PDB file of C-alpha atoms and ligand atoms in Angstrom:
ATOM      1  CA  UNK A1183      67.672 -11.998 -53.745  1.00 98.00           C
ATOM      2  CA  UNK A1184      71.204 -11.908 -52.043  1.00 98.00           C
ATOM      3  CA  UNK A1185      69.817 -11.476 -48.320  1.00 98.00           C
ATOM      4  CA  UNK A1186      73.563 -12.221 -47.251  1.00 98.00           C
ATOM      5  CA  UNK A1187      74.801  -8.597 -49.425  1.00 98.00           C
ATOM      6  CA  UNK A1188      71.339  -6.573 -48.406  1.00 99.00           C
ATOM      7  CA  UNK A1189      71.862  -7.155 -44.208  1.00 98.00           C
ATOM      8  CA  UNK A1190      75.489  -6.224 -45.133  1.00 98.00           C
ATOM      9  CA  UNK A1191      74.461  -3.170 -46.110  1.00 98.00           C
ATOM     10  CA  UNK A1192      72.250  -2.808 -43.309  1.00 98.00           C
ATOM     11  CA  UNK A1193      74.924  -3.438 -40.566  1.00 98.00           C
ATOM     12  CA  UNK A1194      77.022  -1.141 -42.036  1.00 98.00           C
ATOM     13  CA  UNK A1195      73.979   2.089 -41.481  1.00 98.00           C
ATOM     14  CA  UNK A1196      73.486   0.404 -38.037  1.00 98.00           C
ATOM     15  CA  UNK A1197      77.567   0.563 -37.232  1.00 98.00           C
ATOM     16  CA  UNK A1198      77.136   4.451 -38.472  1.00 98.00           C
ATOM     17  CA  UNK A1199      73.917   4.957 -36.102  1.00 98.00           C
ATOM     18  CA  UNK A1200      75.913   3.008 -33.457  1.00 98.00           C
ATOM     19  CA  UNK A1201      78.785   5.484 -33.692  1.00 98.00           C
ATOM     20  CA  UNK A1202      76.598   8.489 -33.728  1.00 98.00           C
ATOM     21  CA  UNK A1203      74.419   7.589 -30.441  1.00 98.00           C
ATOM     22  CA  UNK A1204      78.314   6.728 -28.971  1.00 98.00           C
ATOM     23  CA  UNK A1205      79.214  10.031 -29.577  1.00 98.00           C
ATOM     24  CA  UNK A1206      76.243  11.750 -28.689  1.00 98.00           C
ATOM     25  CA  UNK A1207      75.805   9.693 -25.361  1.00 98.00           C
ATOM     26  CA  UNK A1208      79.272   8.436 -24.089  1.00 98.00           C
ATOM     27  CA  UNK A1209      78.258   4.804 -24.595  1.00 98.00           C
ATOM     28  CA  UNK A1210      77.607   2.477 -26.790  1.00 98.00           C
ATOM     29  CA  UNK A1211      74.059   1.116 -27.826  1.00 98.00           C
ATOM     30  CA  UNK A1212      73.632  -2.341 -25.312  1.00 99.00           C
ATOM     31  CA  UNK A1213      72.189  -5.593 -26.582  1.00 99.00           C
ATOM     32  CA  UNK A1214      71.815  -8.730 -24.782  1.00 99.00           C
ATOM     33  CA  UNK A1215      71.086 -11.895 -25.746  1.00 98.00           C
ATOM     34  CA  UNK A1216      70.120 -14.667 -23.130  1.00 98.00           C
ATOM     35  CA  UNK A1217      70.116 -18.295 -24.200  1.00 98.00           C
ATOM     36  CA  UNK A1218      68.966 -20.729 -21.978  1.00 98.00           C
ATOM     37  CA  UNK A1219      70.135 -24.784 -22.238  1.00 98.00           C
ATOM     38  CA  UNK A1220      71.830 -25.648 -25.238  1.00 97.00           C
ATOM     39  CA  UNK A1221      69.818 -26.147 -28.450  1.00 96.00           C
ATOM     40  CA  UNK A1222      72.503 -26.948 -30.969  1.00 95.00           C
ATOM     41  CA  UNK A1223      70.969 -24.254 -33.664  1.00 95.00           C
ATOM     42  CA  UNK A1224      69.887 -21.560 -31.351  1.00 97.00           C
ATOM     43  CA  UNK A1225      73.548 -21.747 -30.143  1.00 98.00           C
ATOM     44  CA  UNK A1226      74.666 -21.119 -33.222  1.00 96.00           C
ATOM     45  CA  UNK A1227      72.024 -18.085 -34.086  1.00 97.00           C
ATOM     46  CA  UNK A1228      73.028 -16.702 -30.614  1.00 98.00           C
ATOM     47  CA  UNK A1229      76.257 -16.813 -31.383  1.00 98.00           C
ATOM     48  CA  UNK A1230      76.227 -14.941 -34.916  1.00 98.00           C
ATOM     49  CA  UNK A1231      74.078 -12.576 -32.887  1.00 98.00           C
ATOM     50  CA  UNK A1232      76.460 -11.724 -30.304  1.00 98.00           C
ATOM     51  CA  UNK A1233      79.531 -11.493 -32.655  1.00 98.00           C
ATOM     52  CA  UNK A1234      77.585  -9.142 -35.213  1.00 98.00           C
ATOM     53  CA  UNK A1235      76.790  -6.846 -32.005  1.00 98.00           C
ATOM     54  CA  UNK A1236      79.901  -6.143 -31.739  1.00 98.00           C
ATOM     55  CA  UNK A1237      80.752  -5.495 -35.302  1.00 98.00           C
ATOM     56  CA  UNK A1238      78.369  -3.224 -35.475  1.00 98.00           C
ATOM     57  CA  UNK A1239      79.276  -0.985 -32.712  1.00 98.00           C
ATOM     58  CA  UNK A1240      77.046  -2.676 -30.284  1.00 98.00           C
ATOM     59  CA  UNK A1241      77.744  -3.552 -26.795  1.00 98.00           C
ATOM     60  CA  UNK A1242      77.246  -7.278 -26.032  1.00 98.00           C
ATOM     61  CA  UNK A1243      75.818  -8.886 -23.176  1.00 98.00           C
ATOM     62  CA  UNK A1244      75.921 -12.332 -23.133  1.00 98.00           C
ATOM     63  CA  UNK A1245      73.425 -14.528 -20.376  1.00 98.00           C
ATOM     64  CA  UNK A1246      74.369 -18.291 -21.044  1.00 98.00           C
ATOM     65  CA  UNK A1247      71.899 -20.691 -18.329  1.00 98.00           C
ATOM     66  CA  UNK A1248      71.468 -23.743 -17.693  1.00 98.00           C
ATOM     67  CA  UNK A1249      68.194 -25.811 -19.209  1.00 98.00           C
ATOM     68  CA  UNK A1250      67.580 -26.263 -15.663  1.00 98.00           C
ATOM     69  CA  UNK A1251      66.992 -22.728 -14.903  1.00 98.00           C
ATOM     70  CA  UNK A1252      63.545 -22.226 -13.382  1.00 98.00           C
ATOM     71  CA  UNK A1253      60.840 -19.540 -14.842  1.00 98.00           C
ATOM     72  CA  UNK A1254      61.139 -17.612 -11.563  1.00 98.00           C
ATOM     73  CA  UNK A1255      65.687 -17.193 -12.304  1.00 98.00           C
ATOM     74  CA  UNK A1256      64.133 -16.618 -15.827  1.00 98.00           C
ATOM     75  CA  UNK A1257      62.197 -14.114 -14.712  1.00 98.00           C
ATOM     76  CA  UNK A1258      64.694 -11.987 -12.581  1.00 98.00           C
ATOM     77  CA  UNK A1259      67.217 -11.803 -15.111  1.00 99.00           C
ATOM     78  CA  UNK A1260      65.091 -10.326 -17.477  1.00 99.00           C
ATOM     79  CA  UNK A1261      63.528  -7.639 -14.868  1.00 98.00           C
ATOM     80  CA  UNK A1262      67.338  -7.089 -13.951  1.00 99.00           C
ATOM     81  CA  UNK A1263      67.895  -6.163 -17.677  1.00 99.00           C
ATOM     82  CA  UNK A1264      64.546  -4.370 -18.084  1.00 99.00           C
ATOM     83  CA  UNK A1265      66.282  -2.122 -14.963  1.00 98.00           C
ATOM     84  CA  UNK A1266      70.379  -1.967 -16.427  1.00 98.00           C
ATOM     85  CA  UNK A1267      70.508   1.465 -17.889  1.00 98.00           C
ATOM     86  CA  UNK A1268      73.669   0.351 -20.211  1.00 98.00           C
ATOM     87  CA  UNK A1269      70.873  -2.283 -22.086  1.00 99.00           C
ATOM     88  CA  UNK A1270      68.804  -0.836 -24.205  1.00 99.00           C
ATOM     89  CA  UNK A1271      67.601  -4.404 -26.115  1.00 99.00           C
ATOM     90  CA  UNK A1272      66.834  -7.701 -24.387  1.00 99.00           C
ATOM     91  CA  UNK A1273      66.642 -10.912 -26.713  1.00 98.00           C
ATOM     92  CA  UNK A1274      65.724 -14.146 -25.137  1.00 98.00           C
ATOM     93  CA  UNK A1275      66.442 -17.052 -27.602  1.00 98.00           C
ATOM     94  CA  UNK A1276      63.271 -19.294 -28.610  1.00 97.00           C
ATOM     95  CA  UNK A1277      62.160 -21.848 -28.178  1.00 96.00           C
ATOM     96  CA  UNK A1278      63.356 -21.971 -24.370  1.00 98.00           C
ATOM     97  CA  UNK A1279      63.503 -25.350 -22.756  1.00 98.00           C
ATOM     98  CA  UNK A1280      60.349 -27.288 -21.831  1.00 97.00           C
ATOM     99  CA  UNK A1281      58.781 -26.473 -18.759  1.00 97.00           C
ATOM    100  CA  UNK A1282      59.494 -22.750 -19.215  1.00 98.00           C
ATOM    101  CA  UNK A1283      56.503 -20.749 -20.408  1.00 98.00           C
ATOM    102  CA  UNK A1284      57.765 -18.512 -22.732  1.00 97.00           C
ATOM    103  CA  UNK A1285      54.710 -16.208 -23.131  1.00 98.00           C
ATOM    104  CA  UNK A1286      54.755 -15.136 -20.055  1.00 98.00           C
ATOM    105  CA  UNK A1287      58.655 -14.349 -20.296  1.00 98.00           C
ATOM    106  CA  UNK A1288      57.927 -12.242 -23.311  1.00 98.00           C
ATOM    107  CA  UNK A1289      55.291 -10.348 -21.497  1.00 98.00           C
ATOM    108  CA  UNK A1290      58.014  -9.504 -18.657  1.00 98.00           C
ATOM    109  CA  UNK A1291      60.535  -7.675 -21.380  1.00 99.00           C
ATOM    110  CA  UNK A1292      60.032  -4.055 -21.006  1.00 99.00           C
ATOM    111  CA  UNK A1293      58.339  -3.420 -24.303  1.00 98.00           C
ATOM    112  CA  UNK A1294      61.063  -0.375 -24.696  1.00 98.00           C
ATOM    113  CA  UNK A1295      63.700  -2.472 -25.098  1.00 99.00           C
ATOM    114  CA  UNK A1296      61.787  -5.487 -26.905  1.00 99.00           C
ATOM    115  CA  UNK A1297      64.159  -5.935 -29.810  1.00 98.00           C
ATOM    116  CA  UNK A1298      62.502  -9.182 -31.525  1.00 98.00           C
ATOM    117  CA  UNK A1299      59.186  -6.962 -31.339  1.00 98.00           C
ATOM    118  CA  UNK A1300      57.426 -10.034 -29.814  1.00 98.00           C
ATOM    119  CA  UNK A1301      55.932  -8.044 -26.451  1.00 98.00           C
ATOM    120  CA  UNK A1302      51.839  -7.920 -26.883  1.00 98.00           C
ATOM    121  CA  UNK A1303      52.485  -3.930 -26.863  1.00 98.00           C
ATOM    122  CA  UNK A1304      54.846  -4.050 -30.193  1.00 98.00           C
ATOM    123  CA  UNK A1305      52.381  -6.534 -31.785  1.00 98.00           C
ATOM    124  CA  UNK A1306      49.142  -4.414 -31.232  1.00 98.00           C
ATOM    125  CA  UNK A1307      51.334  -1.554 -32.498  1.00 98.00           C
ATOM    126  CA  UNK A1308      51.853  -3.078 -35.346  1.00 98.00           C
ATOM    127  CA  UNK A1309      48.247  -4.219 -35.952  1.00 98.00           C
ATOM    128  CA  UNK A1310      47.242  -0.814 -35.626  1.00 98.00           C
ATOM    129  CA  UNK A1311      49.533   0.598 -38.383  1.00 97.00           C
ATOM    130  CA  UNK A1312      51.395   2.182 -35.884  1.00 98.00           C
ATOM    131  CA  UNK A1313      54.843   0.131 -36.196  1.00 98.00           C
ATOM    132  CA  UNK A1314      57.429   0.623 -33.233  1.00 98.00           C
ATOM    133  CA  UNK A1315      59.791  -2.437 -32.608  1.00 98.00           C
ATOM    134  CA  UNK A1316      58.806  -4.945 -35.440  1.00 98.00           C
ATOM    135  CA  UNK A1317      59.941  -8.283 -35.234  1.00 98.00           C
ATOM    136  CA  UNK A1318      63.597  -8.941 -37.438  1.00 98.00           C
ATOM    137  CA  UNK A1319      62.371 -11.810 -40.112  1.00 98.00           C
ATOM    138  CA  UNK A1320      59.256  -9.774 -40.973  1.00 98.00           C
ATOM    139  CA  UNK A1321      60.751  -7.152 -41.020  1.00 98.00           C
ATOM    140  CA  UNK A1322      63.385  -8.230 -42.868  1.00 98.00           C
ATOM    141  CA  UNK A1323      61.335  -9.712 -45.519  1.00 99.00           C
ATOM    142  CA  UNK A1324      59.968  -5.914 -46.212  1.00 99.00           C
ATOM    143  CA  UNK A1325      63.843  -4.753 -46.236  1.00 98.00           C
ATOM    144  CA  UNK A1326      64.593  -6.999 -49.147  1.00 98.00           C
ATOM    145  CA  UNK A1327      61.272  -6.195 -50.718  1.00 98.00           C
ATOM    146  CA  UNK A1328      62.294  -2.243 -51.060  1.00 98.00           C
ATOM    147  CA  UNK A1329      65.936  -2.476 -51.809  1.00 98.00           C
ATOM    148  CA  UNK A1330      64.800  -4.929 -54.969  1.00 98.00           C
ATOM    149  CA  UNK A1331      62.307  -2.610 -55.806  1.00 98.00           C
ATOM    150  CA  UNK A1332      59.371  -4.656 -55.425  1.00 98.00           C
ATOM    151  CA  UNK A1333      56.658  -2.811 -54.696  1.00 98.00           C
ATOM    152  CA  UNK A1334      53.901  -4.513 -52.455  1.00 99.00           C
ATOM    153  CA  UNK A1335      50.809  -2.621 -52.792  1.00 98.00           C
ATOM    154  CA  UNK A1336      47.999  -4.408 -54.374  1.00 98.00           C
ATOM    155  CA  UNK A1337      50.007  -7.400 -54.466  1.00 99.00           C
ATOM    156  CA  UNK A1338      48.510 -10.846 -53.761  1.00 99.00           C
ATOM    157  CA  UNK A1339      50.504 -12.265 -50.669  1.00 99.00           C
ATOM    158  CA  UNK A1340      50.250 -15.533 -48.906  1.00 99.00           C
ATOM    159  CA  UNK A1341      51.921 -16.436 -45.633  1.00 99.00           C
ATOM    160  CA  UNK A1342      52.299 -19.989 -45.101  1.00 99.00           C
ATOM    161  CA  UNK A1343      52.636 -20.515 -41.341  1.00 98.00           C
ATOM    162  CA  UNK A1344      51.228 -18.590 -38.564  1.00 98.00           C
ATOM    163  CA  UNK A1345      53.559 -19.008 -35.704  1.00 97.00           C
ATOM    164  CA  UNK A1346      53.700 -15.997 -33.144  1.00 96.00           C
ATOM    165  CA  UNK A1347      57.239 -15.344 -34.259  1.00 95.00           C
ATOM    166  CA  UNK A1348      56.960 -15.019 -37.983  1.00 98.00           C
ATOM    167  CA  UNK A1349      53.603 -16.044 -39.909  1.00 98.00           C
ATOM    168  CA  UNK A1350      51.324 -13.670 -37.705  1.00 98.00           C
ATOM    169  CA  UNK A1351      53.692 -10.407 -38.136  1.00 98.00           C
ATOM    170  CA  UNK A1352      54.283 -11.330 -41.733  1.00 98.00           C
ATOM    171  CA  UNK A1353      50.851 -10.888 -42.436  1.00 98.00           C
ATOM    172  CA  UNK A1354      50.630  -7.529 -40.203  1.00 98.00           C
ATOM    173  CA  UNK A1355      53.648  -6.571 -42.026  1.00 98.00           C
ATOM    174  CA  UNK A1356      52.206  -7.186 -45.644  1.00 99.00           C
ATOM    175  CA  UNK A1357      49.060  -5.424 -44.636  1.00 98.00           C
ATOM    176  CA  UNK A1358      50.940  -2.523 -43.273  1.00 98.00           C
ATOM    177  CA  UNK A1359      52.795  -2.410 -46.843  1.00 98.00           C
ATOM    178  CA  UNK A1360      49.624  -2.637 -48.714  1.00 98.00           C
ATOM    179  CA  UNK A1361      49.134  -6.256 -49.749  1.00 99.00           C
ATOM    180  CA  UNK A1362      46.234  -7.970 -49.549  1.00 99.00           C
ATOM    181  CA  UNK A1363      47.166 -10.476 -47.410  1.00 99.00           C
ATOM    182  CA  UNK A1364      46.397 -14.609 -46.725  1.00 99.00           C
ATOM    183  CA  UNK A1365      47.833 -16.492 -43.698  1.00 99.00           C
ATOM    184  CA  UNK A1366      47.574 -20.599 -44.381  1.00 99.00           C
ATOM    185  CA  UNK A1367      47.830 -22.931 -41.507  1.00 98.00           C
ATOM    186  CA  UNK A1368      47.611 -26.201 -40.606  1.00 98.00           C
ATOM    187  CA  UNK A1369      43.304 -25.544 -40.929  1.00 98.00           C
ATOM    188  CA  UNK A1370      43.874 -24.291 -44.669  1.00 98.00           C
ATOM    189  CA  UNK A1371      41.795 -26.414 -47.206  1.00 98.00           C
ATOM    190  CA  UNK A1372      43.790 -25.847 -50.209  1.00 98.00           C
ATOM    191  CA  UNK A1373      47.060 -24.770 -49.822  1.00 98.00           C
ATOM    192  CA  UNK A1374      48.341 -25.301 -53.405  1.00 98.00           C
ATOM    193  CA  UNK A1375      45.463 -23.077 -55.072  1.00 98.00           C
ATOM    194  CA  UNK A1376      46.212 -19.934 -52.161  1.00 98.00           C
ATOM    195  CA  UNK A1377      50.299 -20.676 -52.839  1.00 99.00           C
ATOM    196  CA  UNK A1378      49.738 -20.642 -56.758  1.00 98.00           C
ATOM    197  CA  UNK A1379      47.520 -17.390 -57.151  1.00 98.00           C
ATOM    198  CA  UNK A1380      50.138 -15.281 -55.273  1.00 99.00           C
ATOM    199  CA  UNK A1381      52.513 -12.343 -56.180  1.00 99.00           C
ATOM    200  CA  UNK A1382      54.130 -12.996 -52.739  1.00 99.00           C
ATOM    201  CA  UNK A1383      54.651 -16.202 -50.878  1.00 99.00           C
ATOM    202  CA  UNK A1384      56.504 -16.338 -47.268  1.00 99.00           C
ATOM    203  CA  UNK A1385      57.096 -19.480 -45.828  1.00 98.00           C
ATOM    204  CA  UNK A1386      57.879 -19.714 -42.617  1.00 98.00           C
ATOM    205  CA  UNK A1387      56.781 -23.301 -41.798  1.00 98.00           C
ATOM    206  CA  UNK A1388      60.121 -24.977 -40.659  1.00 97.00           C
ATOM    207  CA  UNK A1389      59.765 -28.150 -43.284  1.00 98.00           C
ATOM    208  CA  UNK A1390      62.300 -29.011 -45.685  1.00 98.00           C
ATOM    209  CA  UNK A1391      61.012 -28.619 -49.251  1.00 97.00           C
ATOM    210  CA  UNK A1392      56.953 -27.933 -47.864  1.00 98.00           C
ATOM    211  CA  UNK A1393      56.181 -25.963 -50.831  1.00 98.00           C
ATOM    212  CA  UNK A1394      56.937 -27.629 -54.012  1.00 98.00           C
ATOM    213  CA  UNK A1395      58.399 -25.386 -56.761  1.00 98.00           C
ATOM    214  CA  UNK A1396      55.431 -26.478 -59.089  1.00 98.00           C
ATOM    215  CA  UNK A1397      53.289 -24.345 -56.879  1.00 99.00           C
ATOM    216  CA  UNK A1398      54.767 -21.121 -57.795  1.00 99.00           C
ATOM    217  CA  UNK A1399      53.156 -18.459 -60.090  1.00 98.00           C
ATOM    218  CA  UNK A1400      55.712 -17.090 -62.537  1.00 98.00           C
ATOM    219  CA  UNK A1401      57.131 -14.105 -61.429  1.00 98.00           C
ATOM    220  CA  UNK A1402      56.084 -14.027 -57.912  1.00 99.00           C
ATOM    221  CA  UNK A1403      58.476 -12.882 -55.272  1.00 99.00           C
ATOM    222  CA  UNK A1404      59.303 -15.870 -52.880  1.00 99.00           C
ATOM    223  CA  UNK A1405      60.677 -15.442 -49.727  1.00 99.00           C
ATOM    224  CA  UNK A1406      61.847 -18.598 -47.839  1.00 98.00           C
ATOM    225  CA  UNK A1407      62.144 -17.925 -43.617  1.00 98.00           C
ATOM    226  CA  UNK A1408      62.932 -21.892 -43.364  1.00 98.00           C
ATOM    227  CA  UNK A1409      66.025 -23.508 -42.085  1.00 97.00           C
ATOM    228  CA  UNK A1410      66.040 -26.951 -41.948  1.00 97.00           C
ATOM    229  CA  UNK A1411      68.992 -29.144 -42.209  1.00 95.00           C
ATOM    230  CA  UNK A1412      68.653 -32.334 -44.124  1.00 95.00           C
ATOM    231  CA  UNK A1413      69.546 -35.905 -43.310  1.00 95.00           C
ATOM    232  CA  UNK A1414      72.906 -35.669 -45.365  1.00 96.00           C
ATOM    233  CA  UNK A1415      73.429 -32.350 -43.121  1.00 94.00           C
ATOM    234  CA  UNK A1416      72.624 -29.724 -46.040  1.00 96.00           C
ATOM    235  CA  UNK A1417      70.044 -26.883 -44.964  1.00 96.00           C
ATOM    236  CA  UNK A1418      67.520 -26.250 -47.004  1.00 98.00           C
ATOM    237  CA  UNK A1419      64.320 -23.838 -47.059  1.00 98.00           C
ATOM    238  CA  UNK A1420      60.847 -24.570 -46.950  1.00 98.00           C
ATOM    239  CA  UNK A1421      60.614 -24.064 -50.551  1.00 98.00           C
ATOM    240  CA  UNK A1422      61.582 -26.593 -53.330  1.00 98.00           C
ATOM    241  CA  UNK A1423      64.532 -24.444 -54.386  1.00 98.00           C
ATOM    242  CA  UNK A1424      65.611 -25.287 -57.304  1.00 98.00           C
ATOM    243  CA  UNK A1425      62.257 -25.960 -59.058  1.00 98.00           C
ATOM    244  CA  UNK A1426      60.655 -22.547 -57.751  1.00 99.00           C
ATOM    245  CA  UNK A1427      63.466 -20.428 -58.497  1.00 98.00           C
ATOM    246  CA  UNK A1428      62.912 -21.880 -62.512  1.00 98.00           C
ATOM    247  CA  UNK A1429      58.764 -20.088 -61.595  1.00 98.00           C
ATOM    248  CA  UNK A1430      60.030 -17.057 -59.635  1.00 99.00           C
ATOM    249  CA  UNK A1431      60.491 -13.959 -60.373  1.00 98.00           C
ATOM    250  CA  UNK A1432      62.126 -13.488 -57.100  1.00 98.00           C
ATOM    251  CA  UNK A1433      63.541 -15.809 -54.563  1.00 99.00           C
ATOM    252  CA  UNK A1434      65.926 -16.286 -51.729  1.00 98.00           C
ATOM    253  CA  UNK A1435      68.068 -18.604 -51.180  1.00 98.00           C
ATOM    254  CA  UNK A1436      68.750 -21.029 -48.037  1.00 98.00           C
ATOM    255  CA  UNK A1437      71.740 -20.296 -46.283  1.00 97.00           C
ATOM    256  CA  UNK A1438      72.083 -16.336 -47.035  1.00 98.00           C
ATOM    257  CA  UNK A1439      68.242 -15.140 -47.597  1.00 98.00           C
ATOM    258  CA  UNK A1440      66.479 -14.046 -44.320  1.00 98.00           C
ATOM    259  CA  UNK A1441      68.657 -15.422 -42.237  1.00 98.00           C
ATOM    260  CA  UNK A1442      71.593 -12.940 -42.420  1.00 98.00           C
ATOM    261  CA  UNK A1443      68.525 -10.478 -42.858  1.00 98.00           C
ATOM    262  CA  UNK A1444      67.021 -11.082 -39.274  1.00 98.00           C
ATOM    263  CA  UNK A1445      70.188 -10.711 -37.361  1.00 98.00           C
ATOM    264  CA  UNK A1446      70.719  -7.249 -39.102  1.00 98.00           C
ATOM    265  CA  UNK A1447      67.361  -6.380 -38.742  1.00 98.00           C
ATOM    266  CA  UNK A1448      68.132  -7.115 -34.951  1.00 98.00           C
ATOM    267  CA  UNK A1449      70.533  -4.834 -34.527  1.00 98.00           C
ATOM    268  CA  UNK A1450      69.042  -2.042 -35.969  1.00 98.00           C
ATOM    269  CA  UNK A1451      66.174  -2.322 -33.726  1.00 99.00           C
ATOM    270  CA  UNK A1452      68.917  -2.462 -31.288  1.00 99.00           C
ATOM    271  CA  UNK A1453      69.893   0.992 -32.410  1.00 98.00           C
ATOM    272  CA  UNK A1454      66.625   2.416 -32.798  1.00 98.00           C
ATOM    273  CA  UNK A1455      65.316   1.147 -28.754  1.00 99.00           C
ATOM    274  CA  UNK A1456      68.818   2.914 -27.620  1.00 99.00           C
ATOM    275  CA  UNK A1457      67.946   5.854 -29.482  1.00 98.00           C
ATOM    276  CA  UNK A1458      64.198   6.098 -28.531  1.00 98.00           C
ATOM    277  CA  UNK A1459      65.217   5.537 -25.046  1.00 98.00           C
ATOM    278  CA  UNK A1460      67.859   8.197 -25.086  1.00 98.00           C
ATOM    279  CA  UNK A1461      65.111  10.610 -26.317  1.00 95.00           C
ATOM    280  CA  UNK A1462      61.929   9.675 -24.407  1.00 85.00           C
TER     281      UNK A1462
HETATM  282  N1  LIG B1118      64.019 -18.171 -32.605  1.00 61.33           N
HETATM  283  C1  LIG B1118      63.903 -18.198 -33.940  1.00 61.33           C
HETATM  284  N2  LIG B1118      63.880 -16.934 -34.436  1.00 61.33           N
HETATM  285  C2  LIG B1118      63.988 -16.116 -33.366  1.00 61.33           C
HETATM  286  C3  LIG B1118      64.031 -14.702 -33.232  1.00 61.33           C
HETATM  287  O1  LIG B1118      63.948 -13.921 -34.193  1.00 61.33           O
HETATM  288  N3  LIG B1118      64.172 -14.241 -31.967  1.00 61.33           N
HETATM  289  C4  LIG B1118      64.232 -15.069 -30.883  1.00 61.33           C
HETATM  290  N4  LIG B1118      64.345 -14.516 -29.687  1.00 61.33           N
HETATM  291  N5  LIG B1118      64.192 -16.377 -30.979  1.00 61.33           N
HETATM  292  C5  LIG B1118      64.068 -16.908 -32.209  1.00 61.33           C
END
């Protein structure tokens, strides 16, 4: 699955939404992203972020701080977003530096403008079928689902990984589209007999090469939500590539699967909070 053509195609509906809410309400749709201290790969995510804002008929609003920024600073800026009409999504980049608890930051985004759907009030929504902001790799993962045509219902589906971030709404995701849905962990007994009876795998476990191709029923849809670079610099999945995709009946690859995906998932939730804002 070409995730790098598929969020094309989504940034270019978002760009047209964009244009529309522009017209319609003398401004464009606001999205800022705050990173604080300098992980090398969140800089780079951050950066992709903010440049395909823009492309896509998005204001930008960058927040660089310091790794020495206190949760209290934290804190403000985010309630000083939640209250900036012209913002109508607030991202702050994870993981934040240690000694800032970023729970309690996520709780503080207004859940209006919660564009990575990680706010307790987008996740119950979610859990009770009742979908508002989801967050962009699960969500993206359904995205590539419909526009191959792979229909979920009934289908087997194992999450491997249950991180706040992407395991636990994957699952809420899959059960929303009808799967019947198992989340593995680092408590799971067997994880090659749960990987090797799916129709779906996700892995979202952020180690290269975790699941080994060998585990893969043929045919099964495999989605890969790892990016890991290797020792020789190369960045990889969690899934043994080039054995699985010999097994799969669908697979993404690592660069261009969900990571181009989750950034255009992004900004059309970006579009969407503008829009629900404009209207509520
Ligand atoms: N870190 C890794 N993925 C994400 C994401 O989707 N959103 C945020 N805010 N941080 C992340």
């Amino acid at each position: 699955m070409d995730g790098k053509a598929v969020a094309a195609k989504v940034r270019s509906e978002v760009a047209v939404r964009a244009k529309e809410f522009a017209s319609k309400y003398g401004r464009r749709p606001g999205l800022a992203v705050v990173q604080v201290g300098q992980d090398a790969a969140s800089t780079v995510y951050v950066r992709n972020k903010r440049k395909s804002s823009i492309e896509a008929e998005i204001e930008s609003f960058a927040h660089d701080l310091p790794a020495t920024t206190t949760q209290a600073e934290l804190l403000e800026l985010v309630q000083g977003l939640n209250r900036n009409p012209r913002v109508d999504g607030i991202l702050v980049q994870m993981p934040l530096p240690k000694g800032l608890d970023s729970d309690a930051i996520m709780d503080a985004v207004d859940p209006a403008k919660d564009v990575d759907g990680f706010h307790p009030t987008n996740t119950g929504l979610l859990a009770q079928k009742r979908p508002r902001l989801r967050p962009c790799t699960p969500f993206g993962v359904i995205r590539l689902a419909k526009e191959y045509g792979i229909d979920l219902t009934g289908l087997r589906a194992t999450v491997v990984g249950a991180s706040n971030i992407v395991g636990r709404p994957m699952a809420l995701e899959l059960l929303l589209a009808r799967s019947t849905v198992t989340v593995c962990h680092t408590g799971t007994r067997d994880l090659e007999s749960e990987v090797s009876r799916a129709d779906v795998v996700v892995a979202a476990v952020g180690k290269a090469g975790f699941v080994p191709g060998a585990w893969i029923k043929p045919g099964a849809a495999v989605f890969d939500v790892g990016i890991n670079r290797t020792a020789e610099g190369k960045l990889v999945g969690d899934v043994e590539y080039s054995k699985a995709a010999e097994r799969a009946g669908w697979i993404t690859p690592v660069p261009g699967g969900l990571g181009p995906m989750t950034i255009a998932m992004l900004l059309s939730n970006a579009v969407d909070a503008a829009f629900r804002r404009a209207n509520v």
